[in-house]
Structure formats: structure tokens, C-alpha cells
């Protein structure tokens, strides 16, 4: 019987795409601190020596886009000309305009809203059409697929060891990838392959890098029970990774959406998160569907659960809600859908209020995943609906 393998990847905050995500979310946070009614759709591009900030922002807040970008870049670790990209001196250009009035018509007041309606939750319509997916499974304590959990943890550890100067020759850019072998019952059996590509100073040798990353990163992150004599460990396979970050490759907001979610294990609607205020259902409804799926799995409804929700611009109520438990459901998908409709409210304003999404929390999410985070107190990761779901089963 052939091996059943699944692979997920992650990247450090110094990856050029994540540099852009970090800047976009830092801008969103700074605006939210001053104006909770803002509309933000911020995109960022970076390459050698320059950053472009563009998009649509409607807000009463005045923020210094250039300084935010410089602060983020330097904090990530690009703070010296030696690295080829320096937040202190790179060019920053701003091309921000107001949100389209045509879009604002449906967002600021949904089709369903009626004047004098006491239920204000119909006030805001979806910021765009779109589909989102939420997923959860019981193969890890985080209710996440094991490959993306391990990949994110490796990338985060790579970042922290550089920041703490435990591995002083590391530079900010880096990537990780983990391949997990599953048994015939679909349970994680072992780690088949670990791949790390870590940017480094030119004088660091591959031998030293390999030794340090094995002992200080891999062995600290990957449980020994998943490692065996057949586990392949690949570190900087080309032998050298000195040129990296925006010098080695241009960066763009929203180009790591699979890293941000389930590592490819669950489906994705295609919309990115970073730089978007929560009226954009690409972001808020993706958090809400994760919240639903996680509580359902934790309640024992299924071993795996995926929720799809579709929206139309300017309309508060979802167009459709679909449930898939991949044959692991303890009750029918039809009954699960009835539970969702009874327990959860997927109108945009209800999501924003119930998950408290108008706080400046997004900078911390811009790297190492938006789902399954145990290092952050995230509303969509709470298991506060489990008892209510169990009572309806």
C-alpha cells in the first residue's frame, strides 16, 4: 500500500510577501486605533530599495504610512544596508484613494436594512461578493492539520532564534515545509520530510547552519515521536541562501493565503486577509467559519469539518452555507446545518460584534497563520459554543 503523504509550508516574517502583509496590517491597526468605522483595503508591494503602498482607505484617521512601513521593516530585521533592504532608507511611495462610493452604498447600509429597524445587525452589507471556507479537525490540540502546525512552528522558531541571537548569523528571510505520513485511518503517523531554507550571513557554512538548525529549531519543534531513522531533513538544499528578502524576490500582499490558513489541507475561497478591515468578508467570515468548524469538531460532531459560506455585495445574510464532514460526521450534515443556523449569526455586523473584530489585533496575525494560534487570545479560536452545540445534537 503506497504511503499517504501531505505537505504544508510556512514562511518567516522576513519573507518578502510577509513583509508586505505585515505593513498592510500595521496600517490597518493604526487606523482602527483612531477610527473604528474605517474602510480599509490596503495593498503593499516591495522590491529592492522600495515599498509601494496602495489601495482604498476611507477614514477620519490621519496616519503616517511611510513611518509605519519603515518601523515594520526595521522591526522585522531589515535595518541595515548590508542586507540590501533597509527600512531606514528605502523609498516609500503612497497611492491611497477613497473607497468607491458604489461599494460604500451596500456596505454602509445593506439591502435588508429598513429605517427604524431595531435589529441593527442588518445595517452592514457584505463588502463584496465572495466565498470563504472554515476548517477544523481533531488531529492536533489546535484542531488544525498537523503539517501546517509544524511548518508554522518551525518558521516561528527560526524567527525567534534569530531575534534572540541564539543563531546570530541568520537573516530575516526563511521558509519551512513539513511532509506528514498518515496511516490507513487518516491519523498522523510520522514526519516523512522536513525542509528549511534559512537566509544567512555569507561567512556561515552549510555545516554550521545544518548543525544549529537541527539542534535549536527542528529538535525543539518536531515531537520526537514523529521522527525516525527514515525522516529526511533538508536544510538550504542549494547550499547557500545569502541573498533574500525583497532583494532576492519581490513581495506582494495576499500571496501567502494558504500559509495563512490550513496549509492546503482545507479549501480556500481565494481572498486574502491582510490590509482589509472586517467589513470585508474575505477576512471576517473566514474567521467566523473557522470558529464554527472548530466548535463543531470540539463538540464531537465530526472528526473533520469544513464550512463554506457565500456572500453577495451589499447583502447581509449569506447566499449559501454548506457543510462537509468528509464522512466523519456523527450526525447528518443537514442537522449540522440546522445547528449552525441556530447557534451562529453570519451577517457581517454580527460577526464583527460577536468576534470583537474592531480592535487593532491584526499586526500579530500577519505571519505564522491566522488559525490555530495558541500564542494569541483570538475570539475565533474560543470553544465557547461547544455546550450549546452538544445540547442540540
mmCIF file of C-alpha atoms in Angstrom:
data_model
loop_
_atom_site.group_PDB
_atom_site.id
_atom_site.type_symbol
_atom_site.label_atom_id
_atom_site.label_comp_id
_atom_site.label_asym_id
_atom_site.label_seq_id
_atom_site.Cartn_x
_atom_site.Cartn_y
_atom_site.Cartn_z
ATOM 1 C CA UNK A 1 0.000 0.000 0.000
ATOM 2 C CA UNK A 2 1.542 3.374 -1.011
ATOM 3 C CA UNK A 3 2.305 5.971 1.622
ATOM 4 C CA UNK A 4 -0.318 8.637 2.172
ATOM 5 C CA UNK A 5 1.632 11.888 2.453
ATOM 6 C CA UNK A 6 0.563 15.505 2.884
ATOM 7 C CA UNK A 7 2.830 18.558 2.819
ATOM 8 C CA UNK A 8 2.350 22.123 4.065
ATOM 9 C CA UNK A 9 4.716 25.083 4.040
ATOM 10 C CA UNK A 10 5.211 28.277 6.013
ATOM 11 C CA UNK A 11 7.448 31.346 5.820
ATOM 12 C CA UNK A 12 9.068 33.702 8.304
ATOM 13 C CA UNK A 13 8.013 37.313 8.773
ATOM 14 C CA UNK A 14 11.083 38.310 6.757
ATOM 15 C CA UNK A 15 9.788 36.633 3.607
ATOM 16 C CA UNK A 16 9.058 39.430 1.102
ATOM 17 C CA UNK A 17 5.353 38.583 0.819
ATOM 18 C CA UNK A 18 5.041 38.584 4.600
ATOM 19 C CA UNK A 19 6.857 41.914 4.822
ATOM 20 C CA UNK A 20 4.013 43.305 2.715
ATOM 21 C CA UNK A 21 1.317 41.592 4.787
ATOM 22 C CA UNK A 22 2.907 42.976 7.957
ATOM 23 C CA UNK A 23 2.958 46.545 6.650
ATOM 24 C CA UNK A 24 -0.656 46.323 5.435
ATOM 25 C CA UNK A 25 -1.922 45.006 8.773
ATOM 26 C CA UNK A 26 0.121 47.539 10.752
ATOM 27 C CA UNK A 27 -1.544 50.305 8.718
ATOM 28 C CA UNK A 28 -4.971 48.781 9.402
ATOM 29 C CA UNK A 29 -4.251 48.590 13.138
ATOM 30 C CA UNK A 30 -3.098 52.201 13.304
ATOM 31 C CA UNK A 31 -6.255 53.381 11.535
ATOM 32 C CA UNK A 32 -8.517 51.216 13.742
ATOM 33 C CA UNK A 33 -6.981 52.780 16.865
ATOM 34 C CA UNK A 34 -8.348 56.151 15.730
ATOM 35 C CA UNK A 35 -11.398 55.246 13.659
ATOM 36 C CA UNK A 36 -13.391 52.043 14.153
ATOM 37 C CA UNK A 37 -15.734 52.981 11.308
ATOM 38 C CA UNK A 38 -12.937 52.993 8.759
ATOM 39 C CA UNK A 39 -12.951 51.180 5.449
ATOM 40 C CA UNK A 40 -9.513 49.857 4.592
ATOM 41 C CA UNK A 41 -8.288 47.812 1.644
ATOM 42 C CA UNK A 42 -4.533 48.287 1.705
ATOM 43 C CA UNK A 43 -2.098 46.589 -0.651
ATOM 44 C CA UNK A 44 1.690 46.658 -0.420
ATOM 45 C CA UNK A 45 4.434 45.804 -2.915
ATOM 46 C CA UNK A 46 8.126 45.658 -2.100
ATOM 47 C CA UNK A 47 11.305 45.060 -4.065
ATOM 48 C CA UNK A 48 14.945 46.122 -3.889
ATOM 49 C CA UNK A 49 15.118 49.508 -2.190
ATOM 50 C CA UNK A 50 11.466 50.410 -2.412
ATOM 51 C CA UNK A 51 7.972 49.886 -0.994
ATOM 52 C CA UNK A 52 4.688 50.887 -2.603
ATOM 53 C CA UNK A 53 1.546 51.314 -0.508
ATOM 54 C CA UNK A 54 -1.669 51.473 -2.486
ATOM 55 C CA UNK A 55 -5.377 50.799 -2.156
ATOM 56 C CA UNK A 56 -8.583 52.349 -0.893
ATOM 57 C CA UNK A 57 -8.982 53.915 2.550
ATOM 58 C CA UNK A 58 -11.963 55.911 3.797
ATOM 59 C CA UNK A 59 -11.321 57.164 7.322
ATOM 60 C CA UNK A 60 -11.180 60.200 9.567
ATOM 61 C CA UNK A 61 -7.848 58.960 10.963
ATOM 62 C CA UNK A 62 -4.603 60.582 9.937
ATOM 63 C CA UNK A 63 -1.689 58.149 9.900
ATOM 64 C CA UNK A 64 1.881 58.320 8.684
ATOM 65 C CA UNK A 65 2.005 55.498 6.142
ATOM 66 C CA UNK A 66 5.684 55.989 5.444
ATOM 67 C CA UNK A 67 6.745 55.809 9.073
ATOM 68 C CA UNK A 68 4.557 52.754 9.724
ATOM 69 C CA UNK A 69 6.220 50.963 6.823
ATOM 70 C CA UNK A 70 9.724 51.900 7.982
ATOM 71 C CA UNK A 71 9.011 50.799 11.569
ATOM 72 C CA UNK A 72 7.648 47.424 10.444
ATOM 73 C CA UNK A 73 10.555 46.736 8.092
ATOM 74 C CA UNK A 74 13.147 47.590 10.741
ATOM 75 C CA UNK A 75 11.358 45.549 13.406
ATOM 76 C CA UNK A 76 11.353 42.511 11.108
ATOM 77 C CA UNK A 77 15.135 42.858 10.832
ATOM 78 C CA UNK A 78 15.794 44.697 7.583
ATOM 79 C CA UNK A 79 17.587 47.603 9.248
ATOM 80 C CA UNK A 80 20.991 47.711 7.584
ATOM 81 C CA UNK A 81 22.301 48.426 4.065
ATOM 82 C CA UNK A 82 24.332 45.223 4.385
ATOM 83 C CA UNK A 83 21.099 43.259 3.909
ATOM 84 C CA UNK A 84 20.331 45.091 0.668
ATOM 85 C CA UNK A 85 17.000 46.270 2.046
ATOM 86 C CA UNK A 86 16.880 48.838 4.849
ATOM 87 C CA UNK A 87 13.733 50.255 6.396
ATOM 88 C CA UNK A 88 15.609 53.396 7.353
ATOM 89 C CA UNK A 89 16.497 54.362 3.801
ATOM 90 C CA UNK A 90 14.277 52.530 1.307
ATOM 91 C CA UNK A 91 11.936 54.590 -0.856
ATOM 92 C CA UNK A 92 8.276 54.525 0.209
ATOM 93 C CA UNK A 93 5.593 55.694 -2.215
ATOM 94 C CA UNK A 94 1.927 56.129 -1.294
ATOM 95 C CA UNK A 95 -1.009 55.763 -3.673
ATOM 96 C CA UNK A 96 -4.118 55.693 -1.475
ATOM 97 C CA UNK A 97 -7.591 56.787 -2.598
ATOM 98 C CA UNK A 98 -11.081 56.681 -1.038
ATOM 99 C CA UNK A 99 -13.260 53.611 -1.194
ATOM 100 C CA UNK A 100 -15.590 53.619 -4.202
ATOM 101 C CA UNK A 101 -18.933 55.268 -3.419
ATOM 102 C CA UNK A 102 -20.659 52.469 -5.323
ATOM 103 C CA UNK A 103 -19.166 49.891 -2.950
ATOM 104 C CA UNK A 104 -19.933 52.058 0.096
ATOM 105 C CA UNK A 105 -23.643 52.117 -0.821
ATOM 106 C CA UNK A 106 -24.050 48.438 0.002
ATOM 107 C CA UNK A 107 -21.558 48.211 2.834
ATOM 108 C CA UNK A 108 -22.834 51.159 4.875
ATOM 109 C CA UNK A 109 -26.460 50.045 4.551
ATOM 110 C CA UNK A 110 -27.468 46.580 3.418
ATOM 111 C CA UNK A 111 -30.364 45.742 1.131
ATOM 112 C CA UNK A 112 -32.248 44.170 4.060
ATOM 113 C CA UNK A 113 -31.976 47.184 6.361
ATOM 114 C CA UNK A 114 -35.160 49.170 6.980
ATOM 115 C CA UNK A 115 -35.323 52.581 8.597
ATOM 116 C CA UNK A 116 -36.259 52.303 12.256
ATOM 117 C CA UNK A 117 -35.387 48.616 12.389
ATOM 118 C CA UNK A 118 -34.390 47.869 15.970
ATOM 119 C CA UNK A 119 -32.188 44.987 14.832
ATOM 120 C CA UNK A 120 -29.131 46.893 13.724
ATOM 121 C CA UNK A 121 -27.342 43.701 12.638
ATOM 122 C CA UNK A 122 -28.808 44.104 9.158
ATOM 123 C CA UNK A 123 -27.232 47.543 8.850
ATOM 124 C CA UNK A 124 -23.962 46.496 7.193
ATOM 125 C CA UNK A 125 -23.902 44.531 3.962
ATOM 126 C CA UNK A 126 -21.044 42.338 2.790
ATOM 127 C CA UNK A 127 -18.166 44.387 1.394
ATOM 128 C CA UNK A 128 -18.002 42.258 -1.732
ATOM 129 C CA UNK A 129 -19.253 39.049 -3.218
ATOM 130 C CA UNK A 130 -17.156 36.045 -2.352
ATOM 131 C CA UNK A 131 -16.817 32.606 -0.838
ATOM 132 C CA UNK A 132 -14.962 31.679 2.332
ATOM 133 C CA UNK A 133 -14.061 28.395 3.990
ATOM 134 C CA UNK A 134 -13.509 27.435 7.601
ATOM 135 C CA UNK A 135 -11.965 24.145 8.644
ATOM 136 C CA UNK A 136 -11.122 22.157 11.766
ATOM 137 C CA UNK A 137 -10.014 18.617 12.532
ATOM 138 C CA UNK A 138 -9.137 16.740 15.707
ATOM 139 C CA UNK A 139 -5.657 15.545 14.770
ATOM 140 C CA UNK A 140 -3.899 18.214 16.880
ATOM 141 C CA UNK A 141 -4.731 20.088 20.116
ATOM 142 C CA UNK A 142 -5.135 23.220 17.986
ATOM 143 C CA UNK A 143 -7.829 21.492 15.900
ATOM 144 C CA UNK A 144 -5.615 22.084 12.885
ATOM 145 C CA UNK A 145 -3.903 19.790 10.365
ATOM 146 C CA UNK A 146 -0.527 18.649 11.689
ATOM 147 C CA UNK A 147 1.572 19.647 8.604
ATOM 148 C CA UNK A 148 0.682 23.352 8.822
ATOM 149 C CA UNK A 149 1.031 23.415 12.626
ATOM 150 C CA UNK A 150 4.568 22.030 12.406
ATOM 151 C CA UNK A 151 5.506 24.233 9.435
ATOM 152 C CA UNK A 152 4.321 27.389 11.192
ATOM 153 C CA UNK A 153 6.084 26.400 14.410
ATOM 154 C CA UNK A 154 9.354 25.820 12.554
ATOM 155 C CA UNK A 155 9.121 29.213 10.835
ATOM 156 C CA UNK A 156 8.294 30.948 14.119
ATOM 157 C CA UNK A 157 11.191 29.194 15.867
ATOM 158 C CA UNK A 158 13.555 30.197 13.070
ATOM 159 C CA UNK A 159 12.474 33.815 13.575
ATOM 160 C CA UNK A 160 12.798 33.729 17.378
ATOM 161 C CA UNK A 161 16.253 32.114 17.330
ATOM 162 C CA UNK A 162 17.447 34.903 15.041
ATOM 163 C CA UNK A 163 15.849 37.615 17.191
ATOM 164 C CA UNK A 164 17.288 36.121 20.387
ATOM 165 C CA UNK A 165 20.690 35.897 18.655
ATOM 166 C CA UNK A 166 20.957 32.221 19.535
ATOM 167 C CA UNK A 167 21.774 31.741 15.850
ATOM 168 C CA UNK A 168 23.387 35.142 15.187
ATOM 169 C CA UNK A 169 24.248 34.622 11.532
ATOM 170 C CA UNK A 170 20.624 34.156 10.447
ATOM 171 C CA UNK A 171 18.947 36.816 8.326
ATOM 172 C CA UNK A 172 15.200 37.586 8.274
ATOM 173 C CA UNK A 173 14.030 35.555 5.264
ATOM 174 C CA UNK A 174 13.192 31.898 5.664
ATOM 175 C CA UNK A 175 10.836 29.089 4.695
ATOM 176 C CA UNK A 176 9.799 25.760 6.173
ATOM 177 C CA UNK A 177 7.991 22.728 4.813
ATOM 178 C CA UNK A 178 6.814 19.550 6.517
ATOM 179 C CA UNK A 179 5.566 16.325 4.958
ATOM 180 C CA UNK A 180 3.489 14.098 7.257
ATOM 181 C CA UNK A 181 2.696 10.439 6.621
ATOM 182 C CA UNK A 182 -0.823 9.340 7.572
ATOM 183 C CA UNK A 183 -1.981 5.844 8.499
ATOM 184 C CA UNK A 184 -4.857 3.943 6.921
ATOM 185 C CA UNK A 185 -7.292 5.628 9.327
ATOM 186 C CA UNK A 186 -6.182 9.116 8.316
ATOM 187 C CA UNK A 187 -4.249 9.773 11.525
ATOM 188 C CA UNK A 188 -0.745 11.312 11.549
ATOM 189 C CA UNK A 189 1.812 8.522 11.754
ATOM 190 C CA UNK A 190 5.230 10.122 11.317
ATOM 191 C CA UNK A 191 7.068 13.054 9.762
ATOM 192 C CA UNK A 192 8.470 11.956 6.429
ATOM 193 C CA UNK A 193 10.397 15.084 5.366
ATOM 194 C CA UNK A 194 11.434 18.402 6.903
ATOM 195 C CA UNK A 195 12.718 21.221 4.706
ATOM 196 C CA UNK A 196 14.108 24.527 5.964
ATOM 197 C CA UNK A 197 15.578 27.298 3.853
ATOM 198 C CA UNK A 198 17.159 29.947 6.078
ATOM 199 C CA UNK A 199 18.783 33.168 4.907
ATOM 200 C CA UNK A 200 22.214 33.668 6.454
ATOM 201 C CA UNK A 201 25.345 35.811 6.548
ATOM 202 C CA UNK A 202 27.891 34.949 3.828
ATOM 203 C CA UNK A 203 30.510 33.616 6.265
ATOM 204 C CA UNK A 204 28.185 30.963 7.768
ATOM 205 C CA UNK A 205 28.933 27.457 6.489
ATOM 206 C CA UNK A 206 26.299 24.933 5.484
ATOM 207 C CA UNK A 207 27.764 22.518 8.020
ATOM 208 C CA UNK A 208 27.268 25.012 10.869
ATOM 209 C CA UNK A 209 23.788 26.001 9.681
ATOM 210 C CA UNK A 210 22.715 22.360 9.438
ATOM 211 C CA UNK A 211 24.025 21.561 12.902
ATOM 212 C CA UNK A 212 22.372 24.580 14.537
ATOM 213 C CA UNK A 213 19.012 24.258 12.810
ATOM 214 C CA UNK A 214 18.758 20.578 13.693
ATOM 215 C CA UNK A 215 19.521 21.095 17.383
ATOM 216 C CA UNK A 216 17.989 24.531 18.036
ATOM 217 C CA UNK A 217 14.997 24.524 15.691
ATOM 218 C CA UNK A 218 13.929 21.105 14.429
ATOM 219 C CA UNK A 219 14.511 19.109 17.613
ATOM 220 C CA UNK A 220 12.797 21.821 19.663
ATOM 221 C CA UNK A 221 9.699 21.882 17.457
ATOM 222 C CA UNK A 222 9.074 18.426 16.000
ATOM 223 C CA UNK A 223 7.965 15.868 18.620
ATOM 224 C CA UNK A 224 10.486 13.013 18.780
ATOM 225 C CA UNK A 225 7.624 10.517 18.458
ATOM 226 C CA UNK A 226 7.140 11.677 14.855
ATOM 227 C CA UNK A 227 10.811 11.334 13.921
ATOM 228 C CA UNK A 228 12.594 8.135 12.933
ATOM 229 C CA UNK A 229 15.698 6.998 11.043
ATOM 230 C CA UNK A 230 13.867 7.423 7.725
ATOM 231 C CA UNK A 231 12.843 11.054 8.266
ATOM 232 C CA UNK A 232 14.577 13.211 5.660
ATOM 233 C CA UNK A 233 15.939 16.561 6.814
ATOM 234 C CA UNK A 234 16.818 19.058 4.088
ATOM 235 C CA UNK A 235 18.439 22.361 5.061
ATOM 236 C CA UNK A 236 19.295 25.001 2.436
ATOM 237 C CA UNK A 237 19.338 22.429 -0.384
ATOM 238 C CA UNK A 238 21.114 24.766 -2.831
ATOM 239 C CA UNK A 239 23.954 25.139 -0.319
ATOM 240 C CA UNK A 240 23.697 28.925 0.019
ATOM 241 C CA UNK A 241 20.955 31.452 0.858
ATOM 242 C CA UNK A 242 22.578 34.856 1.404
ATOM 243 C CA UNK A 243 20.523 36.993 -0.989
ATOM 244 C CA UNK A 244 16.934 37.035 0.258
ATOM 245 C CA UNK A 245 14.015 39.187 1.296
ATOM 246 C CA UNK A 246 12.818 41.894 -1.126
ATOM 247 C CA UNK A 247 16.264 41.861 -2.788
ATOM 248 C CA UNK A 248 16.018 38.213 -3.747
ATOM 249 C CA UNK A 249 12.336 38.349 -4.720
ATOM 250 C CA UNK A 250 9.628 40.986 -4.871
ATOM 251 C CA UNK A 251 6.864 40.833 -2.280
ATOM 252 C CA UNK A 252 3.113 41.327 -2.539
ATOM 253 C CA UNK A 253 0.238 41.438 -0.057
ATOM 254 C CA UNK A 254 -2.011 38.370 -0.021
ATOM 255 C CA UNK A 255 0.289 35.955 -1.810
ATOM 256 C CA UNK A 256 0.567 33.535 1.131
ATOM 257 C CA UNK A 257 -3.118 32.781 1.723
ATOM 258 C CA UNK A 258 -2.534 29.037 2.114
ATOM 259 C CA UNK A 259 0.134 29.681 4.745
ATOM 260 C CA UNK A 260 -2.361 31.983 6.490
ATOM 261 C CA UNK A 261 -4.998 29.247 6.762
ATOM 262 C CA UNK A 262 -4.801 25.441 6.623
ATOM 263 C CA UNK A 263 -1.719 24.711 4.574
ATOM 264 C CA UNK A 264 -3.751 23.410 1.651
ATOM 265 C CA UNK A 265 -5.421 20.720 3.785
ATOM 266 C CA UNK A 266 -8.705 22.639 3.737
ATOM 267 C CA UNK A 267 -10.062 24.596 0.808
ATOM 268 C CA UNK A 268 -9.696 28.364 0.408
ATOM 269 C CA UNK A 269 -12.044 30.902 -1.140
ATOM 270 C CA UNK A 270 -9.161 32.827 -2.683
ATOM 271 C CA UNK A 271 -9.471 36.137 -0.853
ATOM 272 C CA UNK A 272 -6.557 37.333 1.257
ATOM 273 C CA UNK A 273 -6.802 38.801 4.762
ATOM 274 C CA UNK A 274 -4.060 41.353 5.351
ATOM 275 C CA UNK A 275 -4.823 45.047 4.988
ATOM 276 C CA UNK A 276 -8.603 44.531 4.994
ATOM 277 C CA UNK A 277 -10.986 45.877 7.622
ATOM 278 C CA UNK A 278 -13.566 43.368 8.932
ATOM 279 C CA UNK A 279 -16.433 44.567 6.730
ATOM 280 C CA UNK A 280 -14.565 42.586 4.088
ATOM 281 C CA UNK A 281 -15.960 39.066 4.463
ATOM 282 C CA UNK A 282 -12.786 37.626 2.934
ATOM 283 C CA UNK A 283 -11.339 38.247 6.373
ATOM 284 C CA UNK A 284 -14.160 38.352 8.932
ATOM 285 C CA UNK A 285 -16.236 35.482 7.562
ATOM 286 C CA UNK A 286 -13.131 33.296 7.196
ATOM 287 C CA UNK A 287 -12.565 33.809 10.929
ATOM 288 C CA UNK A 288 -16.245 33.105 11.636
ATOM 289 C CA UNK A 289 -16.304 29.866 9.662
ATOM 290 C CA UNK A 290 -13.133 28.697 11.428
ATOM 291 C CA UNK A 291 -14.902 29.484 14.729
ATOM 292 C CA UNK A 292 -17.900 27.403 13.687
ATOM 293 C CA UNK A 293 -15.874 24.449 12.404
ATOM 294 C CA UNK A 294 -13.646 24.351 15.496
ATOM 295 C CA UNK A 295 -16.564 24.399 17.931
ATOM 296 C CA UNK A 296 -18.367 21.695 15.967
ATOM 297 C CA UNK A 297 -15.346 19.372 15.979
ATOM 298 C CA UNK A 298 -14.643 20.083 19.653
ATOM 299 C CA UNK A 299 -18.273 19.205 20.429
ATOM 300 C CA UNK A 300 -17.773 15.810 18.797
ATOM 301 C CA UNK A 301 -19.997 16.485 15.811
ATOM 302 C CA UNK A 302 -17.280 15.247 13.416
ATOM 303 C CA UNK A 303 -13.565 14.455 13.227
ATOM 304 C CA UNK A 304 -13.205 16.889 10.323
ATOM 305 C CA UNK A 305 -15.491 19.716 9.349
ATOM 306 C CA UNK A 306 -15.401 22.289 6.583
ATOM 307 C CA UNK A 307 -17.844 25.174 6.275
ATOM 308 C CA UNK A 308 -18.348 27.171 3.087
ATOM 309 C CA UNK A 309 -20.251 30.466 3.131
ATOM 310 C CA UNK A 310 -21.057 32.658 0.125
ATOM 311 C CA UNK A 311 -21.947 36.360 0.138
ATOM 312 C CA UNK A 312 -23.280 38.995 -2.268
ATOM 313 C CA UNK A 313 -22.107 42.596 -2.077
ATOM 314 C CA UNK A 314 -24.488 44.822 -0.142
ATOM 315 C CA UNK A 315 -26.487 41.924 1.349
ATOM 316 C CA UNK A 316 -26.112 40.969 4.997
ATOM 317 C CA UNK A 317 -27.404 37.401 5.013
ATOM 318 C CA UNK A 318 -25.195 34.771 3.353
ATOM 319 C CA UNK A 319 -26.307 33.475 -0.025
ATOM 320 C CA UNK A 320 -25.460 29.904 0.978
ATOM 321 C CA UNK A 321 -23.952 27.813 3.780
ATOM 322 C CA UNK A 322 -22.519 24.377 3.020
ATOM 323 C CA UNK A 323 -21.205 21.709 5.407
ATOM 324 C CA UNK A 324 -18.784 18.868 4.595
ATOM 325 C CA UNK A 325 -17.634 16.414 7.280
ATOM 326 C CA UNK A 326 -15.814 14.084 4.836
ATOM 327 C CA UNK A 327 -17.698 11.044 6.090
ATOM 328 C CA UNK A 328 -16.634 11.611 9.710
ATOM 329 C CA UNK A 329 -19.885 13.173 10.965
ATOM 330 C CA UNK A 330 -21.622 11.679 13.984
ATOM 331 C CA UNK A 331 -24.862 13.329 12.858
ATOM 332 C CA UNK A 332 -26.042 14.263 9.368
ATOM 333 C CA UNK A 333 -24.665 17.307 7.579
ATOM 334 C CA UNK A 334 -28.279 18.524 7.310
ATOM 335 C CA UNK A 335 -28.635 18.500 11.101
ATOM 336 C CA UNK A 336 -25.269 20.221 11.471
ATOM 337 C CA UNK A 337 -26.506 22.988 9.171
ATOM 338 C CA UNK A 338 -29.571 23.456 11.366
ATOM 339 C CA UNK A 339 -27.294 23.749 14.420
ATOM 340 C CA UNK A 340 -25.171 26.370 12.645
ATOM 341 C CA UNK A 341 -28.214 28.445 11.761
ATOM 342 C CA UNK A 342 -29.456 28.267 15.354
ATOM 343 C CA UNK A 343 -26.161 28.981 17.161
ATOM 344 C CA UNK A 344 -24.206 31.282 14.833
ATOM 345 C CA UNK A 345 -25.023 34.543 13.047
ATOM 346 C CA UNK A 346 -23.059 35.042 9.830
ATOM 347 C CA UNK A 347 -24.196 38.544 8.940
ATOM 348 C CA UNK A 348 -21.121 40.813 8.678
ATOM 349 C CA UNK A 349 -22.058 43.160 11.546
ATOM 350 C CA UNK A 350 -22.957 40.195 13.785
ATOM 351 C CA UNK A 351 -19.571 38.623 13.052
ATOM 352 C CA UNK A 352 -17.773 41.891 13.796
ATOM 353 C CA UNK A 353 -19.614 42.325 17.108
ATOM 354 C CA UNK A 354 -19.543 38.699 18.266
ATOM 355 C CA UNK A 355 -15.861 38.224 17.477
ATOM 356 C CA UNK A 356 -14.876 41.766 18.534
ATOM 357 C CA UNK A 357 -13.055 42.455 15.276
ATOM 358 C CA UNK A 358 -12.696 46.236 15.516
ATOM 359 C CA UNK A 359 -9.689 46.022 17.827
ATOM 360 C CA UNK A 360 -6.148 46.609 16.449
ATOM 361 C CA UNK A 361 -5.190 42.930 16.599
ATOM 362 C CA UNK A 362 -4.086 42.307 13.051
ATOM 363 C CA UNK A 363 -0.347 43.013 13.107
ATOM 364 C CA UNK A 364 0.193 39.944 15.285
ATOM 365 C CA UNK A 365 -1.641 37.812 12.713
ATOM 366 C CA UNK A 366 0.312 38.887 9.647
ATOM 367 C CA UNK A 367 2.765 35.967 9.944
ATOM 368 C CA UNK A 368 2.625 32.358 11.170
ATOM 369 C CA UNK A 369 -1.055 31.798 10.455
ATOM 370 C CA UNK A 370 -4.422 33.286 11.344
ATOM 371 C CA UNK A 371 -5.909 29.991 12.553
ATOM 372 C CA UNK A 372 -4.945 27.653 15.367
ATOM 373 C CA UNK A 373 -2.830 30.262 17.144
ATOM 374 C CA UNK A 374 -2.208 29.268 20.764
ATOM 375 C CA UNK A 375 0.103 32.237 21.392
ATOM 376 C CA UNK A 376 -2.681 34.793 20.900
ATOM 377 C CA UNK A 377 -6.075 35.236 22.553
ATOM 378 C CA UNK A 378 -8.231 35.139 19.427
ATOM 379 C CA UNK A 379 -12.012 35.215 19.625
ATOM 380 C CA UNK A 380 -12.473 32.805 16.726
ATOM 381 C CA UNK A 381 -10.312 30.203 18.464
ATOM 382 C CA UNK A 382 -12.502 30.089 21.589
ATOM 383 C CA UNK A 383 -14.541 26.957 22.332
ATOM 384 C CA UNK A 384 -17.443 28.790 23.964
ATOM 385 C CA UNK A 385 -20.196 27.265 21.812
ATOM 386 C CA UNK A 386 -19.404 23.604 22.498
ATOM 387 C CA UNK A 387 -22.009 23.062 25.225
ATOM 388 C CA UNK A 388 -24.698 24.771 23.197
ATOM 389 C CA UNK A 389 -23.900 22.590 20.185
ATOM 390 C CA UNK A 390 -23.907 19.391 22.292
ATOM 391 C CA UNK A 391 -27.357 20.268 23.643
ATOM 392 C CA UNK A 392 -28.698 20.417 20.075
ATOM 393 C CA UNK A 393 -27.136 17.179 18.804
#
